[in-house]
mmCIF file of C-alpha atoms in Angstrom:
data_model
loop_
_atom_site.group_PDB
_atom_site.id
_atom_site.type_symbol
_atom_site.label_atom_id
_atom_site.label_comp_id
_atom_site.label_asym_id
_atom_site.label_seq_id
_atom_site.Cartn_x
_atom_site.Cartn_y
_atom_site.Cartn_z
ATOM 1 C CA GLY A 1 43.959 46.026 80.665
ATOM 2 C CA ALA A 2 45.690 47.989 77.422
ATOM 3 C CA VAL A 3 49.457 47.988 78.017
ATOM 4 C CA VAL A 4 51.915 49.529 76.111
ATOM 5 C CA SER A 5 55.845 49.203 75.875
ATOM 6 C CA GLN A 6 58.675 51.998 75.055
ATOM 7 C CA HIS A 7 62.060 50.587 74.333
ATOM 8 C CA PRO A 8 64.413 52.007 75.929
ATOM 9 C CA SER A 9 63.571 53.280 79.240
ATOM 10 C CA TRP A 10 66.841 55.415 79.101
ATOM 11 C CA VAL A 11 69.535 55.758 76.612
ATOM 12 C CA ILE A 12 72.538 58.519 76.199
ATOM 13 C CA CYS A 13 74.052 59.127 72.959
ATOM 14 C CA LYS A 14 76.548 61.399 71.735
ATOM 15 C CA SER A 15 75.647 64.531 69.583
ATOM 16 C CA GLY A 16 75.857 63.516 66.215
ATOM 17 C CA THR A 17 73.623 60.528 66.668
ATOM 18 C CA SER A 18 70.234 59.309 65.779
ATOM 19 C CA VAL A 19 68.060 57.409 68.185
ATOM 20 C CA LYS A 20 65.393 54.865 67.635
ATOM 21 C CA ILE A 21 62.790 54.794 70.072
ATOM 22 C CA GLU A 22 60.228 51.629 69.824
ATOM 23 C CA CYS A 23 56.984 52.353 71.074
ATOM 24 C CA ARG A 24 54.240 49.024 70.689
ATOM 25 C CA SER A 25 50.775 48.878 71.889
ATOM 26 C CA LEU A 26 51.020 44.865 73.129
ATOM 27 C CA ASP A 27 47.621 43.679 73.563
ATOM 28 C CA PHE A 28 45.519 45.831 70.966
ATOM 29 C CA GLN A 29 45.685 47.203 67.951
ATOM 30 C CA ALA A 30 46.230 50.920 67.375
ATOM 31 C CA THR A 31 45.785 52.851 64.123
ATOM 32 C CA THR A 32 46.733 56.017 66.049
ATOM 33 C CA MET A 33 49.958 56.688 68.658
ATOM 34 C CA PHE A 34 50.461 60.294 69.432
ATOM 35 C CA TRP A 35 54.109 61.621 70.875
ATOM 36 C CA TYR A 36 54.902 63.584 73.657
ATOM 37 C CA ARG A 37 58.041 64.977 74.630
ATOM 38 C CA GLN A 38 58.087 66.488 78.160
ATOM 39 C CA PHE A 39 60.385 68.221 79.648
ATOM 40 C CA PRO A 40 61.406 68.500 83.114
ATOM 41 C CA LYS A 41 58.865 70.434 85.154
ATOM 42 C CA GLN A 42 57.182 70.828 82.116
ATOM 43 C CA SER A 43 53.107 69.618 80.653
ATOM 44 C CA LEU A 44 53.184 67.140 77.685
ATOM 45 C CA MET A 45 53.428 68.771 74.951
ATOM 46 C CA LEU A 46 52.599 66.894 71.614
ATOM 47 C CA MET A 47 54.501 66.167 68.703
ATOM 48 C CA ALA A 48 52.861 64.082 65.712
ATOM 49 C CA THR A 49 50.223 62.071 65.395
ATOM 50 C CA SER A 50 51.334 58.296 63.815
ATOM 51 C CA ASN A 51 48.552 56.452 61.855
ATOM 52 C CA GLU A 52 49.396 53.050 60.391
ATOM 53 C CA GLY A 53 50.445 53.046 56.951
ATOM 54 C CA SER A 54 50.001 57.230 56.144
ATOM 55 C CA LYS A 55 52.407 59.930 56.597
ATOM 56 C CA ALA A 56 52.560 60.944 60.692
ATOM 57 C CA THR A 57 50.960 64.583 61.427
ATOM 58 C CA TYR A 58 53.203 66.803 62.722
ATOM 59 C CA GLU A 59 52.931 70.082 65.111
ATOM 60 C CA GLN A 60 53.450 73.390 64.709
ATOM 61 C CA GLY A 61 57.515 73.972 65.161
ATOM 62 C CA VAL A 62 58.549 70.147 65.301
ATOM 63 C CA GLU A 63 60.619 69.710 62.153
ATOM 64 C CA LYS A 64 59.890 66.707 60.345
ATOM 65 C CA ASP A 65 62.590 65.392 58.825
ATOM 66 C CA LYS A 66 64.784 65.901 62.718
ATOM 67 C CA PHE A 67 61.763 63.665 63.943
ATOM 68 C CA LEU A 68 61.114 60.491 61.561
ATOM 69 C CA ILE A 69 58.235 58.541 63.056
ATOM 70 C CA ASN A 70 56.863 55.275 60.715
ATOM 71 C CA HIS A 71 53.718 53.800 61.725
ATOM 72 C CA ALA A 72 54.870 50.706 60.788
ATOM 73 C CA SER A 73 52.363 47.558 62.139
ATOM 74 C CA LEU A 74 49.027 48.271 64.223
ATOM 75 C CA THR A 75 50.821 47.827 67.195
ATOM 76 C CA LEU A 76 54.076 49.305 66.246
ATOM 77 C CA SER A 77 55.140 52.765 65.507
ATOM 78 C CA THR A 78 58.853 53.978 65.994
ATOM 79 C CA LEU A 79 60.175 57.089 66.266
ATOM 80 C CA THR A 80 64.184 57.935 65.516
ATOM 81 C CA VAL A 81 65.618 61.749 66.979
ATOM 82 C CA THR A 82 68.606 62.034 63.980
ATOM 83 C CA SER A 83 71.185 64.391 64.683
ATOM 84 C CA ALA A 84 70.668 64.720 68.085
ATOM 85 C CA HIS A 85 71.199 67.349 70.309
ATOM 86 C CA PRO A 86 71.786 68.019 73.884
ATOM 87 C CA GLU A 87 68.451 70.988 73.405
ATOM 88 C CA ASP A 88 67.483 67.236 71.750
ATOM 89 C CA SER A 89 67.279 65.770 75.156
ATOM 90 C CA SER A 90 63.721 65.568 77.374
ATOM 91 C CA PHE A 91 61.473 62.595 78.206
ATOM 92 C CA TYR A 92 59.344 61.421 75.264
ATOM 93 C CA ILE A 93 55.873 59.375 75.744
ATOM 94 C CA CYS A 94 54.008 58.102 73.171
ATOM 95 C CA SER A 95 50.423 56.623 73.826
ATOM 96 C CA ALA A 96 47.819 54.519 72.103
ATOM 97 C CA ARG A 97 43.847 54.427 71.542
ATOM 98 C CA LEU A 98 42.165 51.601 70.794
ATOM 99 C CA LEU A 99 41.133 50.165 67.441
ATOM 100 C CA ALA A 100 37.861 48.898 68.452
ATOM 101 C CA GLY A 101 34.356 51.138 69.916
ATOM 102 C CA GLY A 102 33.238 50.512 73.404
ATOM 103 C CA ARG A 103 33.562 52.157 76.580
ATOM 104 C CA SER A 104 37.724 52.264 76.236
ATOM 105 C CA SER A 105 37.586 53.543 72.909
ATOM 106 C CA TYR A 106 37.639 56.662 74.143
ATOM 107 C CA GLU A 107 40.737 55.732 76.629
ATOM 108 C CA GLN A 108 44.740 56.785 75.458
ATOM 109 C CA TYR A 109 47.143 54.062 77.311
ATOM 110 C CA PHE A 110 50.362 55.837 77.922
ATOM 111 C CA GLY A 111 53.632 54.019 77.051
ATOM 112 C CA PRO A 112 56.073 54.469 80.445
ATOM 113 C CA GLY A 113 58.548 56.947 78.365
ATOM 114 C CA THR A 114 61.677 57.257 77.413
ATOM 115 C CA ARG A 115 64.503 59.647 78.453
ATOM 116 C CA LEU A 116 67.105 60.227 75.771
ATOM 117 C CA THR A 117 70.227 62.599 76.902
ATOM 118 C CA VAL A 118 72.306 63.819 74.655
ATOM 119 C CA THR A 119 75.749 64.527 76.010
ATOM 120 C CA ALA B 1 41.750 75.846 69.047
ATOM 121 C CA GLN B 2 41.937 74.272 72.455
ATOM 122 C CA LYS B 3 43.287 75.525 76.032
ATOM 123 C CA ILE B 4 43.835 73.791 79.519
ATOM 124 C CA THR B 5 44.563 76.402 82.481
ATOM 125 C CA GLN B 6 45.551 74.537 85.378
ATOM 126 C CA THR B 7 46.630 77.317 88.286
ATOM 127 C CA GLN B 8 47.267 75.475 91.119
ATOM 128 C CA PRO B 9 51.406 74.409 90.204
ATOM 129 C CA GLY B 10 50.788 72.866 93.977
ATOM 130 C CA MET B 11 48.794 71.862 96.318
ATOM 131 C CA PHE B 12 49.390 70.014 99.511
ATOM 132 C CA VAL B 13 46.529 67.363 101.590
ATOM 133 C CA GLN B 14 46.151 65.865 104.560
ATOM 134 C CA GLU B 15 45.766 62.393 104.172
ATOM 135 C CA LYS B 16 42.691 60.845 104.300
ATOM 136 C CA GLU B 17 40.924 64.734 103.409
ATOM 137 C CA ALA B 18 39.679 65.491 100.045
ATOM 138 C CA VAL B 19 40.725 67.462 97.660
ATOM 139 C CA THR B 20 40.172 69.279 94.718
ATOM 140 C CA LEU B 21 42.579 69.944 91.637
ATOM 141 C CA ASP B 22 41.025 72.635 89.361
ATOM 142 C CA CYS B 23 40.637 72.572 85.526
ATOM 143 C CA THR B 24 39.045 74.789 83.336
ATOM 144 C CA TYR B 25 39.458 74.778 79.590
ATOM 145 C CA ASP B 26 38.890 77.099 76.149
ATOM 146 C CA THR B 27 37.138 75.416 72.875
ATOM 147 C CA SER B 28 35.216 75.743 70.484
ATOM 148 C CA ASP B 29 34.555 72.059 69.401
ATOM 149 C CA GLN B 30 30.922 70.756 70.368
ATOM 150 C CA SER B 31 32.074 67.256 70.745
ATOM 151 C CA TYR B 32 35.372 66.871 73.338
ATOM 152 C CA GLY B 33 36.562 64.616 75.971
ATOM 153 C CA LEU B 34 38.351 65.983 79.312
ATOM 154 C CA PHE B 35 40.552 63.765 81.091
ATOM 155 C CA TRP B 36 42.502 63.268 84.092
ATOM 156 C CA TYR B 37 46.517 61.783 84.414
ATOM 157 C CA LYS B 38 48.535 60.779 87.852
ATOM 158 C CA GLN B 39 52.434 61.129 86.836
ATOM 159 C CA PRO B 40 54.674 59.714 89.714
ATOM 160 C CA SER B 41 57.834 60.242 89.513
ATOM 161 C CA SER B 42 58.837 57.883 87.103
ATOM 162 C CA GLY B 43 57.018 59.311 84.697
ATOM 163 C CA GLU B 44 54.003 57.058 83.716
ATOM 164 C CA MET B 45 51.147 58.367 82.694
ATOM 165 C CA ILE B 46 47.968 56.514 84.444
ATOM 166 C CA PHE B 47 45.257 57.619 83.062
ATOM 167 C CA LEU B 48 42.219 58.447 85.947
ATOM 168 C CA ILE B 49 38.784 59.589 83.958
ATOM 169 C CA TYR B 50 37.177 61.136 81.502
ATOM 170 C CA GLN B 51 34.300 63.245 81.380
ATOM 171 C CA GLY B 52 32.235 63.349 77.726
ATOM 172 C CA SER B 53 30.659 66.665 77.216
ATOM 173 C CA TYR B 54 27.820 64.757 76.423
ATOM 174 C CA ASP B 55 27.171 63.744 79.308
ATOM 175 C CA GLU B 56 25.312 64.568 81.783
ATOM 176 C CA GLN B 57 26.857 62.770 84.847
ATOM 177 C CA ASN B 58 29.913 63.839 86.356
ATOM 178 C CA ALA B 59 32.440 61.169 85.739
ATOM 179 C CA THR B 60 33.969 58.662 89.473
ATOM 180 C CA GLU B 61 36.059 56.475 89.005
ATOM 181 C CA GLY B 62 36.650 54.870 92.660
ATOM 182 C CA ARG B 63 38.413 58.112 94.640
ATOM 183 C CA TYR B 64 37.933 60.147 92.355
ATOM 184 C CA SER B 65 35.287 61.996 90.831
ATOM 185 C CA LEU B 66 35.083 65.196 88.088
ATOM 186 C CA ASN B 67 33.304 68.113 88.407
ATOM 187 C CA PHE B 68 31.922 69.096 84.827
ATOM 188 C CA GLN B 69 30.256 72.556 84.706
ATOM 189 C CA LYS B 70 30.013 73.052 81.154
ATOM 190 C CA ALA B 71 29.061 76.360 81.554
ATOM 191 C CA ARG B 72 31.534 77.119 83.338
ATOM 192 C CA LYS B 73 34.365 75.179 80.935
ATOM 193 C CA SER B 74 35.728 74.109 84.428
ATOM 194 C CA ALA B 75 36.574 69.890 84.542
ATOM 195 C CA ASN B 76 37.827 69.622 88.358
ATOM 196 C CA LEU B 77 39.242 66.772 89.457
ATOM 197 C CA VAL B 78 38.749 66.401 93.364
ATOM 198 C CA ILE B 79 40.352 63.192 94.946
ATOM 199 C CA SER B 80 38.745 61.612 98.227
ATOM 200 C CA ALA B 81 40.401 60.301 101.024
ATOM 201 C CA SER B 82 43.850 60.692 99.599
ATOM 202 C CA GLN B 83 46.596 58.824 100.370
ATOM 203 C CA LEU B 84 50.578 58.859 100.802
ATOM 204 C CA GLY B 85 50.344 57.411 96.752
ATOM 205 C CA ASP B 86 48.731 60.011 96.327
ATOM 206 C CA SER B 87 50.956 62.179 96.107
ATOM 207 C CA ALA B 88 52.248 62.876 91.801
ATOM 208 C CA MET B 89 51.963 65.475 89.371
ATOM 209 C CA TYR B 90 48.204 65.652 87.651
ATOM 210 C CA PHE B 91 47.417 66.677 84.412
ATOM 211 C CA CYS B 92 44.084 68.132 83.169
ATOM 212 C CA ALA B 93 43.990 67.149 79.158
ATOM 213 C CA MET B 94 41.101 67.906 76.685
ATOM 214 C CA ARG B 95 40.498 65.520 73.507
ATOM 215 C CA ASP B 96 38.980 67.071 70.419
ATOM 216 C CA GLU B 97 36.171 63.984 69.056
ATOM 217 C CA GLY B 98 37.190 65.127 65.631
ATOM 218 C CA GLY B 99 39.484 64.268 63.415
ATOM 219 C CA TYR B 100 42.808 62.919 64.594
ATOM 220 C CA GLN B 101 41.670 63.368 68.741
ATOM 221 C CA LYS B 102 44.292 65.281 68.964
ATOM 222 C CA VAL B 103 44.497 65.893 73.437
ATOM 223 C CA THR B 104 45.826 68.886 74.371
ATOM 224 C CA PHE B 105 47.183 69.268 78.415
ATOM 225 C CA GLY B 106 47.614 71.476 80.885
ATOM 226 C CA ILE B 107 50.800 72.249 83.050
ATOM 227 C CA GLY B 108 49.924 70.242 85.897
ATOM 228 C CA THR B 109 49.264 70.166 89.415
ATOM 229 C CA LYS B 110 52.043 68.550 91.814
ATOM 230 C CA LEU B 111 50.406 67.386 94.610
ATOM 231 C CA GLN B 112 51.232 66.258 97.538
ATOM 232 C CA VAL B 113 50.476 64.292 100.912
ATOM 233 C CA ILE B 114 50.630 64.940 103.873
ATOM 234 C CA PRO B 115 50.862 61.538 106.825
#
């Protein structure tokens, strides 16, 4: 089946520093990847939609300059949290959709998530 | 705008029994997809089942079935023969099938299977 990986799985950083999270589709190509944030005991909230070779589309209320997204290839998207603060502490999950059609094209495959703690 | 409503914050079910998790949705789109995901304590999101808005038959995947009632805008998940490993958070989600195909998630239902 389609596998999406995220690195790192967890990270602790100091306030004011930047953190990069990678999302990779391991065995398929994904023109579109999505970045979600999940606070404890809450649902997933879409932050942005990342398309290979173009600028990401951010959801309302998500700061573009704070959450930098780069989708450099069909298998890699990165989310950089710049000047992180304690309120950015959350569980960040990416997902990717298959490029090709067929039954599986409607499925989004999720990465295992990255737990960010900002101290 | 799309909206997913899950009204059951928590559910208990006896092992080997069936359980229904409720989900209602609201959208102005004609073409959309409905999903259910399972999120165990480890945090990963596991795809369970998909129903397209134009699918006439209810989707089934093993022990999971989706009770799709389009007129009522509901997409309940039925888990048959519950197992202890089914204990997890369950999220209902909807995707518009146009544009970037953004997915909107419900708030989730925590299911606990009792031995």
